[in-house]
Amino acid sequence: MTDEGSPRRVRVAVVGSGPAGLTAALYLSRAQLAPVVISGVPSGGQLMLTSDVENYPGFPEGIQGPELIERFRAQAKRFGTEFVDANVTSVDLTRRPFRLELGAAPPLLADALVLATGADARWLDLPSEQRLRGHGVSACATCDGFFFKGVPIACVGGGDSALEEAMFLTRFASQVILIHRRAELRASRIMQARARANPKIAWRLDTEVLEVLGGEKVTGLKLRHVPTGKVSEIAVGGLFVAIGHEPATKAFKGAIALDPKGYIVTESITRTSVEGVFAAGDVYDHRYRQAVSAAGLGCMAALDAERYLAEHPAE
Ligand code: NAP
């Protein structure tokens, strides 16, 4: 028991409760290190906003994203993981134990940390887009492309991600309409050349999405051609938003090395610029961004933290 408000000391804390954080917690708890997971509010990460997950191994029939997270959580809890439903508001990583401020909850002192706060997909911020998320609006072609076999769909964005997703989606969709707000694409030349050569991609450049149409599910889009202001509608069964991601690293700014886009910089896979602080999942991996790869990185971060703690006994 700690006095209310006074810091509590633990051997290891995990920040974040998506697949990376919960897998790290599973490994740390089975190593008898009694990890505390700062879940974040809302907790569970991007899978909480995903319906059918068909590419997580071990679930041949598929599983709902929130249920998968619940199972991760139950498995970590079974071996002694404790959960604190709070957000980390700031950190002091200049000395050990590291100190985490948790808003209204008492601060936490930990000898080692696994940071697994993930990244959020950027959205267009249209009310109709938010209403139809999971009902035809998605930010992950790898996850959801399969559900759009033989129907026309749209993909919005002009960077490498948008073109990569559009090309991937042509495997399923009858046509992919690429919508970008400017005439020039941001994507690399090689990706542009590949996408241009794909006959299933149609281009709507200089075009904004005004509204996602549909009641229960996506049936079309209302678009505006920016130079002329002309409004038109297209019929599509899905909208993939690929306009970038935002790593959840605000609380770590200035305390740990981040790249220009705010992702944690690591070496030897999980080691951050601060000894004893490890990172896992989308908070630094902006390349793969899969639940299974995040879980794998969570395992690696936990094993690295465990080794570090073995070399640094509690004082
Ligand atoms: P990005 O390069 O930042 O591109 C984001 C795109 O979304 C831009 O075209 C931007 O338009 C557009 N956008 C942003 N906000 C928007 C809004 N509110 N409404 C409409 N459009 C909006 O992001 P990314 O494509 O995710 O790529 C991130 C990084 O990963 C890049 O460095 C990229 O090269 C890399 N990456 C590489 C590969 C590969 O090599 N295979 C694949 C994926 C990603 P504007 O252009 O008008 O700003």
Coordinates of C-alpha atoms and ligand atoms in Angstrom, one line a residue:
M1 CA 0.0 0.0 0.0
T2 CA 1.2 3.5 -0.7
D3 CA -0.1 6.7 0.7
E4 CA -2.4 8.4 -1.7
G5 CA -0.3 10.7 -3.9
S6 CA 3.1 9.4 -2.8
P7 CA 5.1 7.6 -5.5
R8 CA 5.0 3.8 -5.8
R9 CA 8.1 1.9 -6.7
V10 CA 8.1 -1.1 -9.0
R11 CA 10.8 -3.1 -10.9
V12 CA 9.3 -2.6 -14.3
A13 CA 6.5 -0.6 -15.9
V14 CA 5.0 -1.0 -19.3
V15 CA 3.4 2.1 -20.9
G16 CA 0.7 1.2 -23.4
S17 CA -1.8 -1.7 -23.6
G18 CA -2.0 -2.7 -27.3
P19 CA -0.4 -6.0 -28.5
A20 CA 3.1 -4.7 -27.9
G21 CA 2.6 -3.6 -24.3
L22 CA 0.5 -6.6 -23.3
T23 CA 2.9 -9.1 -24.8
A24 CA 5.7 -7.3 -23.0
A25 CA 3.7 -7.6 -19.8
L26 CA 3.0 -11.3 -20.4
Y27 CA 6.7 -12.0 -20.7
L28 CA 7.7 -9.8 -17.7
S29 CA 5.1 -11.3 -15.5
R30 CA 6.1 -14.9 -16.4
A31 CA 9.6 -13.8 -15.5
Q32 CA 8.3 -12.9 -12.0
L33 CA 8.9 -9.2 -12.3
A34 CA 5.4 -8.2 -11.4
P35 CA 5.0 -5.5 -14.1
V36 CA 2.6 -2.6 -13.9
V37 CA 0.9 -1.7 -17.2
I38 CA -0.1 2.0 -17.5
S39 CA -3.0 1.2 -19.8
G40 CA -3.7 4.6 -21.3
V41 CA -7.2 6.0 -21.5
P42 CA -8.8 4.8 -23.8
S43 CA -6.8 1.5 -23.5
G44 CA -6.1 -1.3 -25.9
G45 CA -4.7 0.7 -28.9
Q46 CA -5.8 0.5 -32.5
L47 CA -7.2 -3.1 -32.3
M48 CA -10.0 -1.6 -30.1
L49 CA -11.2 0.1 -33.3
T50 CA -10.9 -2.9 -35.5
S51 CA -13.7 -5.3 -36.2
D52 CA -12.6 -8.6 -37.8
V53 CA -9.0 -9.6 -37.4
E54 CA -8.2 -12.4 -39.8
N55 CA -4.4 -12.2 -39.9
Y56 CA -3.5 -12.8 -36.3
P57 CA -2.1 -16.4 -36.2
G58 CA -3.9 -18.9 -34.1
F59 CA -7.4 -17.7 -34.9
P60 CA -8.4 -19.5 -38.1
E61 CA -12.0 -18.2 -37.9
G62 CA -10.8 -14.7 -37.2
I63 CA -11.4 -12.7 -34.1
Q64 CA -12.8 -9.2 -33.2
G65 CA -10.1 -6.7 -32.3
P66 CA -11.4 -5.8 -28.8
E67 CA -11.8 -9.5 -28.0
L68 CA -8.2 -10.2 -29.0
I69 CA -7.1 -7.4 -26.7
E70 CA -9.2 -8.8 -23.9
R71 CA -7.5 -12.2 -24.3
F72 CA -4.0 -10.6 -24.4
R73 CA -4.9 -8.7 -21.2
A74 CA -6.3 -11.8 -19.4
Q75 CA -3.2 -13.8 -20.3
A76 CA -0.9 -11.1 -18.9
K77 CA -3.1 -10.7 -15.8
R78 CA -3.0 -14.5 -15.1
F79 CA 0.7 -14.3 -14.4
G80 CA 0.5 -11.2 -12.1
T81 CA 0.4 -8.2 -14.3
E82 CA -1.3 -5.2 -12.7
F83 CA -3.1 -2.6 -14.7
V84 CA -3.4 1.1 -13.9
D85 CA -6.0 2.9 -16.0
A86 CA -4.2 6.2 -16.4
N87 CA -2.2 8.2 -19.0
V88 CA 1.4 9.1 -18.5
T89 CA 1.5 12.9 -18.6
S90 CA 5.3 13.3 -18.2
V91 CA 8.4 11.4 -17.4
D92 CA 11.7 11.9 -15.7
L93 CA 14.3 9.6 -17.3
T94 CA 17.4 11.5 -16.1
R95 CA 17.9 9.2 -13.1
R96 CA 16.9 5.8 -11.9
P97 CA 14.4 4.8 -10.8
F98 CA 12.6 6.4 -13.7
R99 CA 9.6 8.5 -12.7
L100 CA 6.2 8.5 -14.5
E101 CA 3.6 11.1 -13.7
L102 CA 0.1 9.7 -14.1
G103 CA -2.2 12.7 -13.7
A104 CA -4.5 12.1 -10.8
A105 CA -3.0 8.7 -10.0
P106 CA 0.1 8.5 -7.8
P107 CA 3.4 8.7 -9.7
L108 CA 5.3 5.5 -10.4
L109 CA 9.0 4.8 -10.0
A110 CA 10.4 2.0 -12.1
D111 CA 13.9 0.5 -12.6
A112 CA 13.1 -0.3 -16.2
L113 CA 10.5 0.8 -18.7
V114 CA 8.9 -0.6 -21.8
L115 CA 7.3 2.2 -23.9
A116 CA 4.6 0.8 -26.2
T117 CA 2.2 3.7 -26.6
G118 CA 1.7 3.1 -30.3
A119 CA 0.7 5.4 -33.1
D120 CA -2.7 6.7 -34.2
A121 CA -3.8 6.8 -37.8
R122 CA -4.6 10.3 -39.0
W123 CA -8.2 10.8 -40.1
L124 CA -9.9 13.3 -42.3
D125 CA -12.0 14.4 -39.3
L126 CA -15.3 14.3 -41.1
P127 CA -18.3 13.3 -38.9
S128 CA -19.5 10.8 -41.6
E129 CA -16.0 9.2 -41.7
Q130 CA -16.0 8.7 -38.0
R131 CA -19.6 7.3 -38.0
L132 CA -18.7 4.7 -40.7
R133 CA -15.3 3.6 -39.3
G134 CA -15.4 -0.2 -39.2
H135 CA -18.3 -0.1 -41.7
G136 CA -16.4 0.5 -44.9
V137 CA -14.0 3.2 -43.6
S138 CA -10.6 1.8 -42.6
A139 CA -7.0 3.0 -42.1
C140 CA -5.4 -0.4 -42.7
A141 CA -5.5 -2.0 -46.1
T142 CA -3.6 -5.0 -44.9
C143 CA -6.2 -5.6 -42.3
D144 CA -9.4 -4.9 -44.2
G145 CA -8.7 -5.1 -48.0
F146 CA -9.8 -8.7 -48.1
F147 CA -13.4 -7.6 -47.2
F148 CA -13.7 -5.6 -50.5
K149 CA -13.5 -8.3 -53.1
G150 CA -14.9 -7.2 -56.5
V151 CA -16.2 -3.7 -55.4
P152 CA -14.8 -0.3 -56.3
I153 CA -13.1 1.5 -53.3
A154 CA -11.3 4.7 -52.7
C155 CA -8.0 5.4 -51.1
V156 CA -7.2 8.9 -49.9
G157 CA -3.7 10.4 -49.5
G158 CA -0.7 11.2 -51.7
G159 CA 2.3 9.7 -49.8
D160 CA 4.0 6.4 -50.1
S161 CA 1.5 4.8 -47.7
A162 CA -1.5 5.8 -49.9
L163 CA 0.1 4.5 -53.0
E164 CA 1.3 1.3 -51.4
E165 CA -2.2 0.7 -49.9
A166 CA -3.9 1.5 -53.2
M167 CA -1.7 -1.0 -55.1
F168 CA -2.3 -3.6 -52.4
L169 CA -6.0 -3.0 -52.6
T170 CA -6.1 -3.7 -56.4
R171 CA -5.8 -7.3 -55.5
F172 CA -9.3 -7.3 -54.1
A173 CA -11.2 -4.3 -55.4
S174 CA -12.6 -4.0 -58.9
Q175 CA -11.1 -0.5 -59.0
V176 CA -9.2 1.7 -56.6
I177 CA -9.8 5.4 -56.9
L178 CA -6.9 7.4 -55.5
I179 CA -7.9 10.7 -54.1
H180 CA -5.3 13.3 -53.2
R181 CA -5.9 17.0 -52.2
R182 CA -3.1 18.4 -54.4
A183 CA -2.1 17.8 -58.1
E184 CA 1.4 16.7 -57.0
L185 CA 1.9 13.5 -55.1
R186 CA 4.2 13.4 -52.1
A187 CA 5.2 9.8 -52.7
S188 CA 8.6 8.7 -54.0
R189 CA 9.1 8.6 -57.8
I190 CA 9.4 4.8 -57.9
M191 CA 6.1 4.3 -56.0
Q192 CA 4.4 6.8 -58.3
A193 CA 5.7 5.0 -61.4
R194 CA 4.5 1.7 -60.1
A195 CA 1.0 3.0 -59.2
R196 CA 0.7 4.9 -62.5
A197 CA 1.4 1.6 -64.3
N198 CA -1.4 -0.2 -62.5
P199 CA -4.5 -0.2 -64.7
K200 CA -6.9 -0.8 -61.7
I201 CA -6.0 2.6 -60.1
A202 CA -8.0 5.6 -61.2
W203 CA -6.8 9.1 -60.2
R204 CA -8.7 12.0 -58.7
L205 CA -6.0 14.6 -57.9
D206 CA -6.7 18.1 -56.7
T207 CA -9.7 16.6 -55.0
E208 CA -11.0 16.6 -51.4
V209 CA -13.4 14.3 -49.7
L210 CA -16.3 16.3 -48.4
E211 CA -18.5 13.5 -47.0
V212 CA -18.6 9.7 -46.8
L213 CA -22.0 8.6 -48.0
G214 CA -24.0 5.7 -46.6
G215 CA -26.3 4.7 -43.8
E216 CA -25.2 1.4 -42.4
K217 CA -22.2 1.1 -44.6
V218 CA -20.2 3.1 -47.1
T219 CA -22.0 3.5 -50.5
G220 CA -20.1 6.5 -51.9
L221 CA -18.2 9.7 -51.5
K222 CA -19.0 13.4 -52.0
L223 CA -15.9 15.0 -53.6
R224 CA -14.8 18.5 -54.4
H225 CA -12.4 19.4 -57.2
V226 CA -10.3 22.0 -55.5
P227 CA -9.4 24.3 -58.5
T228 CA -12.9 24.5 -59.8
G229 CA -14.9 23.9 -56.6
K230 CA -17.1 21.4 -58.5
V231 CA -18.8 18.9 -56.3
S232 CA -19.4 15.4 -57.5
E233 CA -20.3 12.0 -56.1
I234 CA -18.8 8.6 -56.7
A235 CA -20.1 5.1 -55.8
V236 CA -17.6 3.1 -53.7
G237 CA -18.0 0.3 -51.2
G238 CA -15.1 1.4 -49.0
L239 CA -12.8 4.3 -48.1
F240 CA -9.2 3.7 -47.0
V241 CA -7.6 6.7 -45.3
A242 CA -3.8 6.7 -45.7
I243 CA -2.8 10.2 -44.7
G244 CA -0.1 9.3 -42.2
H245 CA 0.2 8.3 -38.5
E246 CA 0.9 10.2 -35.3
P247 CA 3.1 8.4 -32.8
A248 CA 1.9 8.8 -29.2
T249 CA 5.1 10.2 -27.8
K250 CA 4.1 13.6 -26.5
A251 CA 4.9 12.7 -22.9
F252 CA 8.4 11.5 -23.8
K253 CA 9.4 14.6 -25.8
G254 CA 12.8 15.9 -24.5
A255 CA 13.3 12.9 -22.3
I256 CA 14.3 10.4 -25.0
A257 CA 15.5 10.6 -28.6
L258 CA 12.7 10.9 -31.1
D259 CA 13.0 11.2 -34.9
P260 CA 11.7 14.3 -36.7
K261 CA 8.2 12.7 -37.0
G262 CA 8.1 11.9 -33.3
Y263 CA 8.8 8.2 -33.4
I264 CA 11.1 6.8 -30.8
V265 CA 14.6 6.1 -32.1
T266 CA 16.0 2.7 -31.2
E267 CA 19.0 0.6 -31.8
S268 CA 19.5 -3.2 -31.5
I269 CA 15.7 -3.3 -32.1
T270 CA 14.3 -2.2 -28.7
R271 CA 17.0 -0.1 -27.0
T272 CA 16.2 3.6 -26.8
S273 CA 18.6 6.5 -26.1
V274 CA 18.1 6.0 -22.3
E275 CA 19.7 2.8 -20.8
G276 CA 17.0 0.8 -19.2
V277 CA 14.2 2.2 -21.3
F278 CA 13.0 -0.1 -24.2
A279 CA 10.5 0.5 -26.9
A280 CA 8.1 -1.8 -28.6
G281 CA 5.5 -1.7 -31.4
D282 CA 4.2 1.1 -33.5
V283 CA 5.7 3.8 -31.3
Y284 CA 8.9 3.2 -33.3
D285 CA 8.0 0.8 -36.0
H286 CA 6.3 2.8 -38.7
R287 CA 7.1 0.2 -41.3
Y288 CA 5.2 -3.0 -40.4
R289 CA 2.4 -1.7 -38.0
Q290 CA 0.8 -5.1 -37.6
A291 CA -0.6 -6.6 -34.4
V292 CA 1.5 -9.6 -34.7
S293 CA 4.7 -7.7 -35.4
A294 CA 3.9 -5.4 -32.5
A295 CA 3.4 -8.4 -30.2
G296 CA 6.8 -9.8 -31.4
L297 CA 8.5 -6.5 -30.6
G298 CA 6.8 -6.5 -27.2
C299 CA 8.3 -9.9 -26.5
M300 CA 11.8 -8.7 -27.5
A301 CA 11.5 -5.5 -25.4
A302 CA 10.5 -7.6 -22.4
L303 CA 13.4 -10.0 -22.8
D304 CA 15.8 -7.0 -23.1
A305 CA 14.3 -5.4 -20.0
E306 CA 14.6 -8.6 -18.1
R307 CA 18.3 -9.0 -19.0
Y308 CA 18.8 -5.3 -18.0
L309 CA 17.2 -5.8 -14.7
A310 CA 19.2 -9.0 -14.0
E311 CA 22.3 -6.9 -14.5
H312 CA 21.0 -4.1 -12.3
P313 CA 19.6 -5.6 -9.1
A314 CA 17.2 -3.5 -7.1
E315 CA 18.9 -1.3 -4.5
Ligands
NAP1 P1 3.2 11.2 -45.6 O1 4.4 11.0 -46.4 O2 3.3 12.2 -44.5 O3 2.0 11.5 -46.5 C1 0.7 11.9 -46.0 C2 -0.2 12.2 -47.2 O4 -1.5 12.4 -46.7 C3 0.3 13.5 -47.9 O5 0.2 13.3 -49.3 C4 -0.7 14.5 -47.4 O6 -1.0 15.5 -48.3 C5 -1.9 13.7 -47.1 N1 -2.7 14.3 -46.1 C6 -2.3 14.6 -44.8 N2 -3.3 15.1 -44.1 C7 -4.4 15.2 -44.9 C8 -5.7 15.6 -44.8 N3 -6.2 16.1 -43.6 N4 -6.5 15.5 -45.8 C9 -6.1 15.0 -47.0 N5 -4.8 14.6 -47.2 C10 -4.0 14.6 -46.2 O7 2.7 9.8 -44.8 P2 2.9 8.3 -45.3 O8 2.5 8.2 -46.7 O9 2.1 7.5 -44.2 O10 4.4 8.0 -45.2 C11 5.1 8.2 -43.9 C12 6.6 7.8 -44.1 O11 6.7 6.4 -44.3 C13 7.2 8.5 -45.3 O12 8.5 8.9 -45.0 C14 7.1 7.5 -46.4 O13 8.1 7.6 -47.4 C15 7.4 6.2 -45.6 N6 6.8 5.0 -46.3 C16 7.5 4.3 -47.2 C17 7.0 3.3 -47.8 C18 7.8 2.5 -48.8 O14 8.9 3.0 -49.1 N7 7.4 1.3 -49.3 C19 5.7 2.9 -47.6 C20 4.9 3.6 -46.7 C21 5.5 4.7 -46.1 P3 0.0 16.6 -48.8 O15 1.0 15.9 -49.7 O16 -0.9 17.6 -49.5 O17 0.6 17.2 -47.6

